[in-house]
Amino acid sequence: MLICVSPLSYHLTEFVSAGCEVKDYGNLTFEEFPDDEPVGRVKNARAVGSANQRLSEAVKAVKKDGHTTAMLGGDHSLGIGSIHGHSAAVGKLSVVWVDAHSDINTPLTSSTGNMHGQPVSFLLHELQSKLPALPNFSWLKPCLSAKDLVYIGLRDVDPGEHYFLKFLGVKVFSMTEVDRLGIGKVMEETCDYLCTRGNKPIHLSYDVDAIDPTVTPATGTPVVGGLTYRDGIYITEQIRHTGLLSAVDMVEVNPLRAQTEEGVRSTVSTAVDLLLGCFGRLREG
Ligand SMILES: N[C@](CCCC[B-](O)(O)O)(CCN1CCCCC1)C(=O)O
Ligand SMILES: [Mn+2]
Ligand SMILES: [Mn+2]
Ligand SMILES: [Mn+2]
């Protein structure tokens, strides 16, 4: 199911030829907020809150149809509505957040005010007391426990985020752990951990900037020292293999941020390949 307009949605045929039963629920239209003045330091709060409420309703409806949902973005702030709607349909879930960044700033710890660096804080039960009221966010209720969250690929974490990750005991495989253990062991430990947490439905929220920017340069906040293409694909194959994958976000693809056409091509094709790995394409054939 495709919700958010993205260059990726022009690659639907690749999913069909890979044997996926694809149902395109079309593009959501979002209300415009021309005077969306910052609230404190938070930028575009009204637009992000309103869009994510629409997204949450759409994801809940599609999950009720029994589909695995795929959100193609677009900004990682869509994780708010995507995960909220998923949880509204299936109840408790686990989240595997693959990203160079932990996106767990609150409006009070964010130094940029950009909401793509904050989605996780809005979803966690444990951080509710840290969130100020924002316009168009009154619909949002926390739906994720910190112990049901696993990060892979972190390498650019802000001080406030680092405090939350440590204080809440969130499971983190940063690029240091990827280098030390290798992606095979990281995924083994990730799946074992999710098993100890009761094998809940998995929401995979995949930020293409987790992959090294030599492979996915067309993205908003590239950070050197990322996952190889192969590591990135292996993650999707192993999550698929659990049989628990219930929703996937593929986000932060932004053709406007690449310097060359080849950079756009490489980023989009990598994102498509990651999604195909989520939906069963195997490199062995
Ligand atoms: N943590 C950042 C980046 C968020 C990236 C969002 B994602 O993962 O969806 O792409 C960066 C803050 N950073 C602080 C130091 C100066 C540079 C920016 C933020 O803006 O909060
Ligand atoms: Mn973004
Ligand atoms: Mn992100
Ligand atoms: Mn990121």
Tab-separated table of C-alpha atoms and ligand atoms in Angstrom:
chain	number	residue	atom	x	y	z
A	1	MET	CA	0.000	0.000	0.000
A	2	LEU	CA	1.434	3.304	-1.004
A	3	ILE	CA	0.361	6.439	0.752
A	4	CYS	CA	2.897	9.177	0.361
A	5	VAL	CA	3.827	10.578	-3.012
A	6	SER	CA	7.425	9.800	-3.715
A	7	PRO	CA	9.642	8.954	-6.700
A	8	LEU	CA	9.432	5.413	-5.325
A	9	SER	CA	5.765	5.114	-6.192
A	10	TYR	CA	6.716	5.114	-9.900
A	11	HIS	CA	8.370	1.730	-9.322
A	12	LEU	CA	5.194	-0.158	-8.471
A	13	THR	CA	5.671	-2.542	-11.395
A	14	GLU	CA	8.873	-3.857	-9.830
A	15	PHE	CA	6.873	-4.956	-6.801
A	16	VAL	CA	4.268	-6.636	-8.958
A	17	SER	CA	6.911	-8.471	-11.012
A	18	ALA	CA	8.509	-9.557	-7.731
A	19	GLY	CA	5.266	-11.352	-6.992
A	20	CYS	CA	3.800	-8.866	-4.550
A	21	GLU	CA	0.050	-8.279	-4.519
A	22	VAL	CA	0.093	-4.493	-4.590
A	23	LYS	CA	-2.920	-2.353	-3.784
A	24	ASP	CA	-2.293	1.349	-4.233
A	25	TYR	CA	-4.580	3.286	-1.912
A	26	GLY	CA	-3.615	6.457	-3.725
A	27	ASN	CA	-2.114	9.691	-2.491
A	28	LEU	CA	-3.386	11.428	0.590
A	29	THR	CA	-4.165	15.114	0.301
A	30	PHE	CA	-3.061	17.256	3.193
A	31	GLU	CA	-4.412	20.599	4.406
A	32	GLU	CA	-2.139	23.558	3.699
A	33	PHE	CA	-1.179	25.888	6.567
A	34	PRO	CA	0.308	29.005	4.914
A	35	ASP	CA	0.808	30.778	8.270
A	36	ASP	CA	2.255	27.854	10.178
A	37	GLU	CA	4.324	30.008	12.543
A	38	PRO	CA	6.856	28.165	14.720
A	39	VAL	CA	5.535	27.040	18.114
A	40	GLY	CA	8.506	27.614	20.353
A	41	ARG	CA	11.230	26.226	18.107
A	42	VAL	CA	8.968	23.665	16.427
A	43	LYS	CA	8.572	24.302	12.707
A	44	ASN	CA	5.437	23.412	10.714
A	45	ALA	CA	3.697	21.944	13.765
A	46	ARG	CA	0.148	22.532	12.412
A	47	ALA	CA	0.913	20.953	9.027
A	48	VAL	CA	2.792	17.992	10.514
A	49	GLY	CA	0.093	17.354	13.120
A	50	SER	CA	-2.746	17.544	10.626
A	51	ALA	CA	-0.996	15.406	7.993
A	52	ASN	CA	-0.069	12.732	10.493
A	53	GLN	CA	-3.631	12.541	11.772
A	54	ARG	CA	-4.800	11.853	8.198
A	55	LEU	CA	-1.976	9.353	7.735
A	56	SER	CA	-2.803	7.540	10.971
A	57	GLU	CA	-6.450	7.127	9.917
A	58	ALA	CA	-5.385	5.839	6.487
A	59	VAL	CA	-2.858	3.356	7.859
A	60	LYS	CA	-5.364	2.035	10.408
A	61	ALA	CA	-7.907	1.463	7.624
A	62	VAL	CA	-5.424	-0.349	5.395
A	63	LYS	CA	-4.144	-2.510	8.236
A	64	LYS	CA	-7.761	-3.438	9.004
A	65	ASP	CA	-7.871	-4.695	5.366
A	66	GLY	CA	-5.124	-7.107	6.364
A	67	HIS	CA	-2.331	-5.604	4.271
A	68	THR	CA	1.302	-4.953	5.104
A	69	THR	CA	1.506	-1.199	4.667
A	70	ALA	CA	4.366	0.612	2.921
A	71	MET	CA	4.728	4.333	3.453
A	72	LEU	CA	6.933	6.080	0.945
A	73	GLY	CA	8.342	9.442	2.035
A	74	GLY	CA	9.178	12.074	2.332
A	75	ASP	CA	10.034	13.368	5.703
A	76	HIS	CA	10.592	11.000	8.650
A	77	SER	CA	8.013	12.969	10.631
A	78	LEU	CA	5.519	10.693	8.824
A	79	GLY	CA	6.580	8.043	11.329
A	80	ILE	CA	4.236	9.680	13.851
A	81	GLY	CA	1.088	8.924	11.880
A	82	SER	CA	2.367	5.700	10.368
A	83	ILE	CA	3.211	4.046	13.690
A	84	HIS	CA	0.193	5.531	15.497
A	85	GLY	CA	-2.197	4.210	12.845
A	86	HIS	CA	-0.455	0.851	12.753
A	87	SER	CA	-0.780	0.509	16.525
A	88	ALA	CA	-4.438	1.591	16.404
A	89	ALA	CA	-5.029	-1.421	14.150
A	90	VAL	CA	-2.836	-4.088	15.745
A	91	GLY	CA	-2.301	-2.915	19.325
A	92	LYS	CA	1.158	-3.292	20.832
A	93	LEU	CA	3.960	-3.424	18.302
A	94	SER	CA	7.746	-3.277	18.069
A	95	VAL	CA	9.618	-0.712	16.028
A	96	VAL	CA	12.934	-1.257	14.245
A	97	TRP	CA	14.256	2.243	13.411
A	98	VAL	CA	17.051	2.074	10.820
A	99	ASP	CA	18.641	5.507	10.621
A	100	ALA	CA	21.809	7.542	11.048
A	101	HIS	CA	19.776	9.537	13.566
A	102	SER	CA	17.606	8.517	16.544
A	103	ASP	CA	14.843	11.079	15.760
A	104	ILE	CA	13.949	11.096	19.476
A	105	ASN	CA	14.370	14.794	20.212
A	106	THR	CA	11.458	16.482	21.969
A	107	PRO	CA	10.399	20.011	20.988
A	108	LEU	CA	12.417	21.131	24.011
A	109	THR	CA	15.661	19.257	23.197
A	110	SER	CA	15.644	19.822	19.420
A	111	SER	CA	18.241	22.373	18.326
A	112	THR	CA	16.733	22.725	14.848
A	113	GLY	CA	12.989	22.577	15.526
A	114	ASN	CA	12.692	20.217	12.566
A	115	MET	CA	10.047	17.590	13.231
A	116	HIS	CA	11.846	14.861	11.299
A	117	GLY	CA	14.226	14.751	14.273
A	118	GLN	CA	11.391	14.259	16.802
A	119	PRO	CA	8.853	11.587	15.740
A	120	VAL	CA	9.930	8.899	18.212
A	121	SER	CA	9.464	11.155	21.252
A	122	PHE	CA	5.808	11.717	20.310
A	123	LEU	CA	5.174	7.971	20.213
A	124	LEU	CA	6.820	6.834	23.451
A	125	HIS	CA	4.786	6.357	26.625
A	126	GLU	CA	7.870	7.213	28.656
A	127	LEU	CA	8.379	10.696	27.148
A	128	GLN	CA	4.841	12.008	27.280
A	129	SER	CA	5.595	14.264	30.232
A	130	LYS	CA	8.393	15.900	28.208
A	131	LEU	CA	6.139	17.014	25.361
A	132	PRO	CA	4.543	20.473	25.241
A	133	ALA	CA	1.054	20.764	23.741
A	134	LEU	CA	1.231	21.505	20.020
A	135	PRO	CA	-1.588	22.645	17.700
A	136	ASN	CA	-3.164	19.774	15.693
A	137	PHE	CA	-1.519	17.152	17.932
A	138	SER	CA	-4.335	16.628	20.444
A	139	TRP	CA	-5.416	13.447	18.561
A	140	LEU	CA	-2.042	11.768	19.198
A	141	LYS	CA	-1.717	9.302	22.064
A	142	PRO	CA	1.532	7.458	22.867
A	143	CYS	CA	1.561	3.872	21.569
A	144	LEU	CA	5.119	2.563	21.915
A	145	SER	CA	7.185	1.368	24.879
A	146	ALA	CA	10.878	2.221	24.852
A	147	LYS	CA	11.754	-1.447	25.375
A	148	ASP	CA	9.954	-2.322	22.132
A	149	LEU	CA	12.191	-0.015	20.093
A	150	VAL	CA	15.447	-1.108	18.397
A	151	TYR	CA	17.793	1.228	16.520
A	152	ILE	CA	20.251	0.173	13.811
A	153	GLY	CA	22.766	2.452	12.103
A	154	LEU	CA	22.991	5.401	14.538
A	155	ARG	CA	25.993	7.683	14.077
A	156	ASP	CA	24.683	11.230	14.606
A	157	VAL	CA	22.834	11.456	17.953
A	158	ASP	CA	22.241	14.762	19.759
A	159	PRO	CA	23.048	15.142	23.484
A	160	GLY	CA	19.395	15.184	24.580
A	161	GLU	CA	18.669	12.150	22.439
A	162	HIS	CA	21.646	10.281	23.893
A	163	TYR	CA	20.341	10.975	27.397
A	164	PHE	CA	16.887	9.590	26.523
A	165	LEU	CA	18.355	6.466	24.892
A	166	LYS	CA	20.494	5.708	27.959
A	167	PHE	CA	17.875	6.708	30.561
A	168	LEU	CA	15.169	4.600	28.897
A	169	GLY	CA	17.464	1.652	28.178
A	170	VAL	CA	16.594	1.611	24.480
A	171	LYS	CA	18.217	-1.189	22.445
A	172	VAL	CA	20.751	0.480	20.152
A	173	PHE	CA	23.035	-0.985	17.468
A	174	SER	CA	24.984	2.080	16.398
A	175	MET	CA	27.536	1.913	13.596
A	176	THR	CA	30.074	1.029	16.297
A	177	GLU	CA	28.170	-2.173	17.055
A	178	VAL	CA	27.724	-2.818	13.328
A	179	ASP	CA	31.500	-2.550	12.910
A	180	ARG	CA	32.254	-4.629	16.009
A	181	LEU	CA	29.690	-7.401	15.543
A	182	GLY	CA	28.981	-7.384	11.815
A	183	ILE	CA	25.458	-7.011	10.429
A	184	GLY	CA	24.819	-10.742	10.721
A	185	LYS	CA	25.224	-10.736	14.512
A	186	VAL	CA	23.407	-7.396	14.824
A	187	MET	CA	20.348	-8.891	13.116
A	188	GLU	CA	20.626	-12.113	15.115
A	189	GLU	CA	20.637	-10.103	18.354
A	190	THR	CA	17.852	-7.819	17.093
A	191	CYS	CA	15.571	-10.748	16.275
A	192	ASP	CA	16.429	-12.541	19.539
A	193	TYR	CA	15.605	-9.340	21.438
A	194	LEU	CA	12.268	-8.921	19.656
A	195	CYS	CA	11.534	-12.553	20.482
A	196	THR	CA	12.116	-11.897	24.196
A	197	ARG	CA	9.664	-9.000	23.855
A	198	GLY	CA	6.937	-11.362	22.698
A	199	ASN	CA	7.345	-11.280	18.924
A	200	LYS	CA	4.976	-8.349	18.451
A	201	PRO	CA	4.127	-7.147	14.928
A	202	ILE	CA	7.135	-5.257	13.538
A	203	HIS	CA	7.015	-1.717	12.203
A	204	LEU	CA	10.210	-1.142	10.209
A	205	SER	CA	10.910	2.586	9.855
A	206	TYR	CA	13.760	2.851	7.369
A	207	ASP	CA	15.508	6.188	6.764
A	208	VAL	CA	17.638	5.949	3.622
A	209	ASP	CA	20.279	8.097	5.322
A	210	ALA	CA	21.137	4.988	7.363
A	211	ILE	CA	22.895	3.836	4.194
A	212	ASP	CA	26.215	5.465	3.366
A	213	PRO	CA	25.742	8.722	1.419
A	214	THR	CA	27.993	7.413	-1.387
A	215	VAL	CA	25.045	5.096	-2.132
A	216	THR	CA	22.073	7.265	-1.078
A	217	PRO	CA	23.135	10.898	-1.485
A	218	ALA	CA	19.639	12.187	-2.344
A	219	THR	CA	18.554	12.719	1.236
A	220	GLY	CA	18.142	15.636	3.611
A	221	THR	CA	20.692	14.903	6.346
A	222	PRO	CA	23.450	12.650	4.983
A	223	VAL	CA	26.085	11.400	7.455
A	224	VAL	CA	29.350	9.716	6.431
A	225	GLY	CA	30.211	6.237	7.654
A	226	GLY	CA	26.900	4.569	6.909
A	227	LEU	CA	25.701	1.056	6.173
A	228	THR	CA	26.780	-0.570	2.943
A	229	TYR	CA	24.135	-1.368	0.351
A	230	ARG	CA	24.538	-5.057	1.265
A	231	ASP	CA	24.117	-4.428	5.006
A	232	GLY	CA	20.990	-2.419	4.248
A	233	ILE	CA	19.469	-5.183	2.172
A	234	TYR	CA	20.446	-7.838	4.729
A	235	ILE	CA	18.485	-5.974	7.404
A	236	THR	CA	15.331	-6.124	5.280
A	237	GLU	CA	15.818	-9.813	4.422
A	238	GLN	CA	16.172	-10.740	8.100
A	239	ILE	CA	13.182	-8.659	9.211
A	240	ARG	CA	11.149	-10.273	6.415
A	241	HIS	CA	12.350	-13.698	7.596
A	242	THR	CA	10.816	-13.171	11.041
A	243	GLY	CA	7.365	-13.307	9.460
A	244	LEU	CA	6.411	-10.444	11.781
A	245	LEU	CA	6.795	-7.493	9.400
A	246	SER	CA	3.497	-5.606	9.481
A	247	ALA	CA	4.354	-2.126	8.175
A	248	VAL	CA	7.335	-0.394	6.631
A	249	ASP	CA	8.220	3.283	6.129
A	250	MET	CA	10.842	4.092	3.502
A	251	VAL	CA	11.685	7.753	4.055
A	252	GLU	CA	13.955	10.720	3.447
A	253	VAL	CA	14.357	10.076	-0.256
A	254	ASN	CA	14.723	13.614	-1.626
A	255	PRO	CA	15.777	13.982	-5.289
A	256	LEU	CA	16.343	17.706	-4.762
A	257	ARG	CA	19.255	16.978	-2.434
A	258	ALA	CA	21.445	15.017	-4.884
A	259	GLN	CA	24.200	16.789	-6.849
A	260	THR	CA	23.822	14.536	-9.884
A	261	GLU	CA	21.203	12.502	-11.746
A	262	GLU	CA	23.243	9.407	-10.857
A	263	GLY	CA	22.867	10.322	-7.192
A	264	VAL	CA	19.090	10.423	-7.559
A	265	ARG	CA	19.071	7.152	-9.473
A	266	SER	CA	21.275	5.395	-6.936
A	267	THR	CA	19.182	6.614	-3.997
A	268	VAL	CA	15.819	5.706	-5.519
A	269	SER	CA	16.960	2.302	-6.768
A	270	THR	CA	18.480	1.476	-3.367
A	271	ALA	CA	15.223	2.430	-1.635
A	272	VAL	CA	13.264	0.255	-4.077
A	273	ASP	CA	15.654	-2.654	-3.470
A	274	LEU	CA	15.275	-2.241	0.308
A	275	LEU	CA	11.503	-2.399	-0.038
A	276	LEU	CA	11.737	-5.442	-2.315
A	277	GLY	CA	13.816	-7.107	0.416
A	278	CYS	CA	11.007	-6.345	2.885
A	279	PHE	CA	8.480	-7.980	0.583
A	280	GLY	CA	10.368	-11.165	-0.104
A	281	ARG	CA	12.853	-10.662	-2.927
A	282	LEU	CA	15.916	-12.804	-2.163
A	283	ARG	CA	19.348	-12.258	-3.622
A	284	GLU	CA	19.667	-16.033	-4.060
A	285	GLY	CA	16.770	-15.919	-6.559
B	1	LIG	N1	19.064	15.469	15.057
B	1	LIG	C1	18.909	16.368	13.943
B	1	LIG	C2	18.751	15.611	12.640
B	1	LIG	C3	17.478	14.941	12.465
B	1	LIG	C4	17.488	14.071	11.207
B	1	LIG	C5	16.137	13.569	10.869
B	1	LIG	B1	16.104	12.275	9.954
B	1	LIG	O1	16.701	11.186	10.662
B	1	LIG	O2	14.767	11.950	9.693
B	1	LIG	O3	16.845	12.471	8.756
B	1	LIG	C6	20.196	17.144	13.693
B	1	LIG	C7	20.557	18.116	14.672
B	1	LIG	N2	21.970	18.516	14.470
B	1	LIG	C8	22.411	19.216	15.667
B	1	LIG	C9	23.833	19.662	15.544
B	1	LIG	C10	24.023	20.538	14.334
B	1	LIG	C11	23.552	19.834	13.092
B	1	LIG	C12	22.123	19.363	13.266
B	1	LIG	C13	17.722	17.257	14.245
B	1	LIG	O4	17.439	18.151	13.444
B	1	LIG	O5	17.084	17.048	15.303
B	2	MN	MN	13.474	15.164	6.581
B	3	MN	MN	15.070	9.671	10.284
B	4	MN	MN	18.190	10.206	9.421
